[in-house]
């Protein structure tokens, strides 16, 4: 019997989940609800903030029925997604604007034109892109009737999803966020660790709507007695990718985790010194514990597993994603086919919103097996683009990459990744690294774990993959990707 149990709330883009972990990192109970996305206009992506809360609440109630003896709660969430609500009524003034939303791209282009990007990069480690929260906040203030006036009167609160959930869980008592979520807003100076007055002025956002920023481990409040039979302390919060970094125990400088879900997000721990990327990566706060900030370089790719969904749902190549593995293995190579999954433009390290996806190198004998294999191989090439940028920025070649996310169930993909990166790739025993990271933060916050070392001791490898290809083969294949990518970007 575990001595302590922790509740991890994992509020993601496609679903809300609650998972109860033991203090050894085992899953004891889990509950999940799919979350609806709305696309009101081309490039707009929204969710109902009330649904986000209601679904999360239902999932928590569900798992507490099985284990109500929880020591503490940890929260992890889809980052950048923006919610503004009325402090009095608790009602959102507009839908949640999701991280994928592109409605502010012309405002970004305009601000770039005016030369604001270098300063923003120095202060926040980010780029001027609709991806980040500040542009979404400004849009709501400027486009929803009465909102700017209410904000200026101090009646409104802004939060990323963590902040909204803490506010709801504490019965409207606490308006807080954590340093990792704050570091994705484009308003937080990650060197001074404070909201930045210049950026607030630039985006015309009143400081009064912002939450208080806490370390990843801390006192986020206690759940309201009105919600559950008992009250539970909320002791840890981190954005999803940072929580995965923690769940994967990447605490030494140079360690890398790469998550393959809908998109792919690779994070490299770069230690306690801020470093702006010169290779179009982002710098963010990896974690902040007892006031000490550790930074990461991040490469964000918008389409990873979504490419497999595309082949399944749009092209009808197979009926379940897992069939892609046997199909890919039914041929010995792609026969020269490359799949560039730029279905929503290109993220790191290209940052080109206008490029669209392509399948290149088609011949008379190309089959769906070749194209499927090419879509899986593309995951490795995309990752190589990021790892090359990490190396160029830091001079460090990671010794091993720790991977997670739904797509790593596909061992063909993971082996090919190891081949193309020419680096060992490890899959951990616990596949739910994001939720696990949140549970671990709660374990530290409640004093059950004394430090990050306790997390490292708990990390266990399920399976390791080593490069099997010759360096020449690997180089030739990757060069083909670079050539096709180059011609697509120019076209
Ligand atoms: P998210 O958390 O972003 O919703 P998940 O980590 O659950 O994503 O991963 C789901 C993605 O992984 C889907 O896009 C799916 O197509 C892909 N996927 C799942 N299993 C496999 C598999 N065996 N082979 C290839 N892709 C897979």
Short mmCIF file of C-alpha atoms in Angstrom, two decimals, residues 5-262:
data_model
loop_
_atom_site.label_atom_id
_atom_site.label_comp_id
_atom_site.label_asym_id
_atom_site.label_seq_id
_atom_site.Cartn_x
_atom_site.Cartn_y
_atom_site.Cartn_z
CA UNK A 5 -1.38 9.33 -3.09
CA UNK A 6 -1.42 12.38 -5.32
CA UNK A 7 -4.08 13.69 -7.65
CA UNK A 8 -2.78 15.00 -10.99
CA UNK A 9 -5.12 17.12 -13.07
CA UNK A 10 -4.01 17.07 -16.71
CA UNK A 11 -6.08 19.53 -18.71
CA UNK A 12 -5.03 19.11 -22.36
CA UNK A 13 -6.15 20.43 -25.73
CA UNK A 14 -8.15 17.36 -26.69
CA UNK A 15 -9.19 16.09 -23.26
CA UNK A 16 -9.36 16.77 -19.54
CA UNK A 17 -8.09 14.08 -17.20
CA UNK A 18 -7.62 13.27 -13.55
CA UNK A 19 -5.11 10.60 -12.49
CA UNK A 20 -4.26 9.36 -9.02
CA UNK A 21 -0.63 8.31 -8.57
CA UNK A 22 1.07 6.47 -5.74
CA UNK A 23 4.24 7.95 -4.24
CA UNK A 24 6.17 5.46 -6.42
CA UNK A 25 4.66 6.91 -9.57
CA UNK A 26 2.17 4.10 -10.25
CA UNK A 27 -1.25 4.92 -11.69
CA UNK A 28 -4.06 3.98 -9.27
CA UNK A 29 -7.08 5.55 -10.97
CA UNK A 30 -7.80 7.57 -14.06
CA UNK A 31 -10.73 9.41 -15.64
CA UNK A 32 -10.89 11.32 -18.91
CA UNK A 33 -13.36 13.44 -20.90
CA UNK A 34 -12.89 14.53 -24.50
CA UNK A 35 -13.03 18.31 -24.95
CA UNK A 36 -14.70 20.01 -27.88
CA UNK A 37 -12.84 22.48 -30.07
CA UNK A 38 -14.67 25.21 -32.01
CA UNK A 39 -13.44 26.74 -35.27
CA UNK A 40 -15.67 29.83 -35.71
CA UNK A 41 -13.56 31.25 -38.58
CA UNK A 42 -10.58 30.18 -40.64
CA UNK A 43 -7.60 29.98 -38.27
CA UNK A 44 -9.69 30.61 -35.12
CA UNK A 45 -9.65 27.89 -32.43
CA UNK A 46 -11.76 28.18 -29.27
CA UNK A 47 -13.02 26.10 -26.36
CA UNK A 48 -15.79 26.69 -23.85
CA UNK A 49 -13.97 27.66 -20.62
CA UNK A 50 -16.95 26.51 -18.59
CA UNK A 51 -16.67 23.05 -20.22
CA UNK A 52 -12.97 22.97 -19.34
CA UNK A 53 -13.90 23.42 -15.68
CA UNK A 54 -17.02 21.18 -15.68
CA UNK A 55 -15.19 18.28 -17.37
CA UNK A 56 -12.21 18.60 -15.04
CA UNK A 57 -14.53 18.64 -12.04
CA UNK A 58 -16.34 15.48 -13.22
CA UNK A 59 -13.02 13.66 -13.78
CA UNK A 60 -11.77 14.61 -10.31
CA UNK A 61 -15.01 13.45 -8.67
CA UNK A 62 -14.73 10.21 -10.59
CA UNK A 63 -11.24 9.29 -9.34
CA UNK A 64 -11.89 10.52 -5.79
CA UNK A 65 -14.66 7.91 -5.58
CA UNK A 66 -11.91 5.29 -5.76
CA UNK A 67 -9.28 7.03 -3.62
CA UNK A 68 -10.32 9.98 -1.48
CA UNK A 69 -7.20 9.84 0.73
CA UNK A 70 -5.14 12.24 -1.36
CA UNK A 71 -2.12 14.00 0.15
CA UNK A 72 -1.98 16.84 -2.38
CA UNK A 73 -3.05 17.97 -5.85
CA UNK A 74 -0.85 18.88 -8.83
CA UNK A 75 -2.06 20.57 -12.03
CA UNK A 76 -0.69 20.53 -15.55
CA UNK A 77 -2.34 22.12 -18.54
CA UNK A 78 -2.34 23.08 -22.20
CA UNK A 79 -0.22 26.23 -22.23
CA UNK A 80 -0.90 29.71 -23.71
CA UNK A 81 -4.68 29.12 -24.00
CA UNK A 82 -6.28 32.31 -22.71
CA UNK A 83 -9.32 32.84 -20.49
CA UNK A 84 -10.67 36.12 -19.10
CA UNK A 85 -13.41 36.00 -16.48
CA UNK A 86 -15.43 38.30 -14.22
CA UNK A 87 -14.15 38.16 -10.64
CA UNK A 88 -17.67 38.82 -9.26
CA UNK A 89 -19.79 36.38 -11.26
CA UNK A 90 -17.05 33.87 -12.07
CA UNK A 91 -18.27 33.83 -15.69
CA UNK A 92 -15.82 33.90 -18.62
CA UNK A 93 -16.33 37.01 -20.78
CA UNK A 94 -15.44 35.08 -23.95
CA UNK A 95 -14.55 31.53 -24.98
CA UNK A 96 -11.05 30.27 -24.19
CA UNK A 97 -8.80 31.19 -27.13
CA UNK A 98 -6.70 28.09 -27.77
CA UNK A 99 -2.92 28.14 -28.33
CA UNK A 100 -3.37 27.02 -31.94
CA UNK A 101 -5.49 30.10 -32.78
CA UNK A 102 -4.01 32.29 -35.55
CA UNK A 103 -6.47 35.26 -35.53
CA UNK A 104 -3.83 37.78 -34.47
CA UNK A 105 -1.27 37.00 -37.18
CA UNK A 106 -1.62 40.39 -38.88
CA UNK A 107 -1.14 42.21 -35.54
CA UNK A 108 2.01 40.14 -35.03
CA UNK A 109 3.27 40.99 -38.50
CA UNK A 110 2.65 44.66 -37.80
CA UNK A 111 4.52 44.60 -34.47
CA UNK A 112 7.39 42.75 -36.15
CA UNK A 113 7.50 45.37 -38.87
CA UNK A 114 7.78 48.06 -36.19
CA UNK A 115 10.88 46.28 -34.87
CA UNK A 116 9.57 44.99 -31.51
CA UNK A 117 10.69 41.38 -31.84
CA UNK A 118 14.33 41.63 -30.64
CA UNK A 119 13.31 43.28 -27.34
CA UNK A 120 10.54 40.75 -26.81
CA UNK A 121 12.99 37.94 -27.46
CA UNK A 122 15.48 39.30 -24.93
CA UNK A 123 12.84 39.74 -22.22
CA UNK A 124 10.62 36.67 -22.74
CA UNK A 125 12.73 34.19 -24.75
CA UNK A 126 9.79 33.92 -27.18
CA UNK A 127 8.95 35.15 -30.68
CA UNK A 128 6.19 37.45 -31.85
CA UNK A 129 3.63 34.84 -32.79
CA UNK A 130 -0.16 34.45 -32.32
CA UNK A 131 0.69 31.25 -30.40
CA UNK A 132 1.33 33.21 -27.17
CA UNK A 133 -1.26 34.58 -24.70
CA UNK A 134 -0.61 38.37 -24.82
CA UNK A 135 -2.04 38.66 -28.33
CA UNK A 136 -5.11 36.67 -27.36
CA UNK A 137 -5.69 38.84 -24.26
CA UNK A 138 -5.35 42.01 -26.33
CA UNK A 139 -7.81 40.62 -28.88
CA UNK A 140 -10.46 39.96 -26.20
CA UNK A 141 -9.93 43.41 -24.65
CA UNK A 142 -10.30 45.08 -28.03
CA UNK A 143 -13.11 43.02 -29.54
CA UNK A 144 -15.52 41.94 -26.83
CA UNK A 145 -17.94 44.70 -25.89
CA UNK A 146 -17.43 46.27 -22.44
CA UNK A 147 -14.41 44.15 -21.59
CA UNK A 148 -11.71 46.83 -21.70
CA UNK A 149 -13.67 49.14 -19.38
CA UNK A 150 -14.37 46.29 -16.94
CA UNK A 151 -10.68 45.30 -17.04
CA UNK A 152 -9.59 48.84 -16.28
CA UNK A 153 -11.99 48.92 -13.32
CA UNK A 154 -10.27 45.79 -11.92
CA UNK A 155 -13.36 43.61 -12.36
CA UNK A 156 -11.74 41.01 -14.63
CA UNK A 157 -9.11 38.32 -14.24
CA UNK A 158 -6.92 36.74 -16.92
CA UNK A 159 -5.51 33.27 -16.60
CA UNK A 160 -4.04 30.41 -18.56
CA UNK A 161 -5.93 27.16 -17.93
CA UNK A 162 -4.00 26.34 -14.70
CA UNK A 163 -4.97 29.70 -13.26
CA UNK A 164 -8.64 29.26 -14.21
CA UNK A 165 -8.73 25.79 -12.63
CA UNK A 166 -7.06 26.96 -9.40
CA UNK A 167 -9.53 29.84 -9.22
CA UNK A 168 -12.47 27.45 -9.64
CA UNK A 169 -11.01 24.81 -7.29
CA UNK A 170 -10.43 27.36 -4.52
CA UNK A 171 -13.95 28.75 -4.90
CA UNK A 172 -12.68 32.02 -6.39
CA UNK A 173 -10.20 32.68 -3.60
CA UNK A 174 -6.86 32.43 -5.41
CA UNK A 175 -5.87 34.14 -8.63
CA UNK A 176 -2.42 32.65 -9.23
CA UNK A 177 -0.31 30.92 -11.87
CA UNK A 178 3.15 29.32 -11.95
CA UNK A 179 6.38 30.52 -13.52
CA UNK A 180 6.29 28.07 -16.48
CA UNK A 181 2.81 29.06 -17.59
CA UNK A 182 3.65 32.74 -17.04
CA UNK A 183 6.74 32.30 -19.23
CA UNK A 184 4.49 31.50 -22.22
CA UNK A 185 2.32 34.63 -22.08
CA UNK A 186 4.75 37.05 -23.79
CA UNK A 187 4.22 39.39 -20.79
CA UNK A 188 6.57 37.77 -18.31
CA UNK A 189 10.20 38.81 -18.13
CA UNK A 190 11.96 35.51 -17.56
CA UNK A 191 15.19 37.19 -16.46
CA UNK A 192 13.64 39.37 -13.72
CA UNK A 193 10.88 36.80 -13.03
CA UNK A 194 8.15 39.44 -13.05
CA UNK A 195 5.43 40.81 -15.31
CA UNK A 196 7.11 43.35 -17.57
CA UNK A 197 5.76 46.93 -17.60
CA UNK A 198 7.11 47.67 -21.12
CA UNK A 199 5.39 44.62 -22.55
CA UNK A 200 2.13 45.40 -20.74
CA UNK A 201 2.28 48.88 -22.31
CA UNK A 202 3.13 47.51 -25.77
CA UNK A 203 0.15 45.12 -25.77
CA UNK A 204 -2.02 47.62 -23.85
CA UNK A 205 -2.94 45.19 -21.08
CA UNK A 206 -3.77 46.45 -17.55
CA UNK A 207 -1.62 44.82 -14.85
CA UNK A 208 -4.67 44.38 -12.60
CA UNK A 209 -5.97 41.45 -14.65
CA UNK A 210 -2.81 39.36 -14.19
CA UNK A 211 -2.44 36.54 -11.66
CA UNK A 212 0.24 36.34 -9.00
CA UNK A 213 3.13 34.14 -10.19
CA UNK A 214 4.31 31.34 -7.87
CA UNK A 215 7.10 28.76 -8.09
CA UNK A 216 6.11 25.37 -9.57
CA UNK A 217 6.02 24.02 -6.06
CA UNK A 218 4.08 26.15 -3.59
CA UNK A 219 0.87 27.00 -1.90
CA UNK A 220 -1.68 27.39 -4.68
CA UNK A 221 -4.61 27.16 -2.26
CA UNK A 222 -6.98 24.57 -0.84
CA UNK A 223 -9.95 23.11 -2.68
CA UNK A 224 -13.25 24.68 -1.64
CA UNK A 225 -15.28 22.65 0.90
CA UNK A 226 -18.27 23.09 -1.42
CA UNK A 227 -16.65 20.91 -4.12
CA UNK A 228 -15.58 17.62 -2.51
CA UNK A 229 -16.17 15.78 0.75
CA UNK A 230 -12.70 16.78 1.93
CA UNK A 231 -10.49 19.76 1.14
CA UNK A 232 -7.16 19.11 -0.55
CA UNK A 233 -4.09 21.35 -0.80
CA UNK A 234 -2.93 22.28 -4.34
CA UNK A 235 0.84 22.08 -4.10
CA UNK A 236 2.23 22.01 -7.62
CA UNK A 237 1.49 23.51 -11.06
CA UNK A 238 3.37 23.40 -14.39
CA UNK A 239 2.55 23.80 -18.07
CA UNK A 240 2.25 20.47 -19.91
CA UNK A 241 5.64 20.36 -21.64
CA UNK A 242 7.49 21.44 -18.51
CA UNK A 243 5.55 18.87 -16.47
CA UNK A 244 6.69 16.20 -18.96
CA UNK A 245 10.30 17.41 -18.50
CA UNK A 246 9.83 16.91 -14.75
CA UNK A 247 8.07 13.54 -15.19
CA UNK A 248 11.01 12.49 -17.38
CA UNK A 249 13.46 13.68 -14.71
CA UNK A 250 15.53 15.80 -17.13
CA UNK A 251 17.22 17.80 -14.40
CA UNK A 252 20.82 17.86 -15.61
CA UNK A 253 22.03 20.45 -18.10
CA UNK A 254 21.91 19.02 -21.64
CA UNK A 255 19.16 16.44 -20.94
CA UNK A 256 16.37 16.36 -23.54
CA UNK A 257 12.81 15.06 -23.56
CA UNK A 258 10.67 14.96 -26.66
CA UNK A 259 6.91 14.42 -26.54
CA UNK A 260 5.01 13.08 -29.57
CA UNK A 261 1.29 13.75 -29.24
CA UNK A 262 -0.79 15.87 -31.62
#
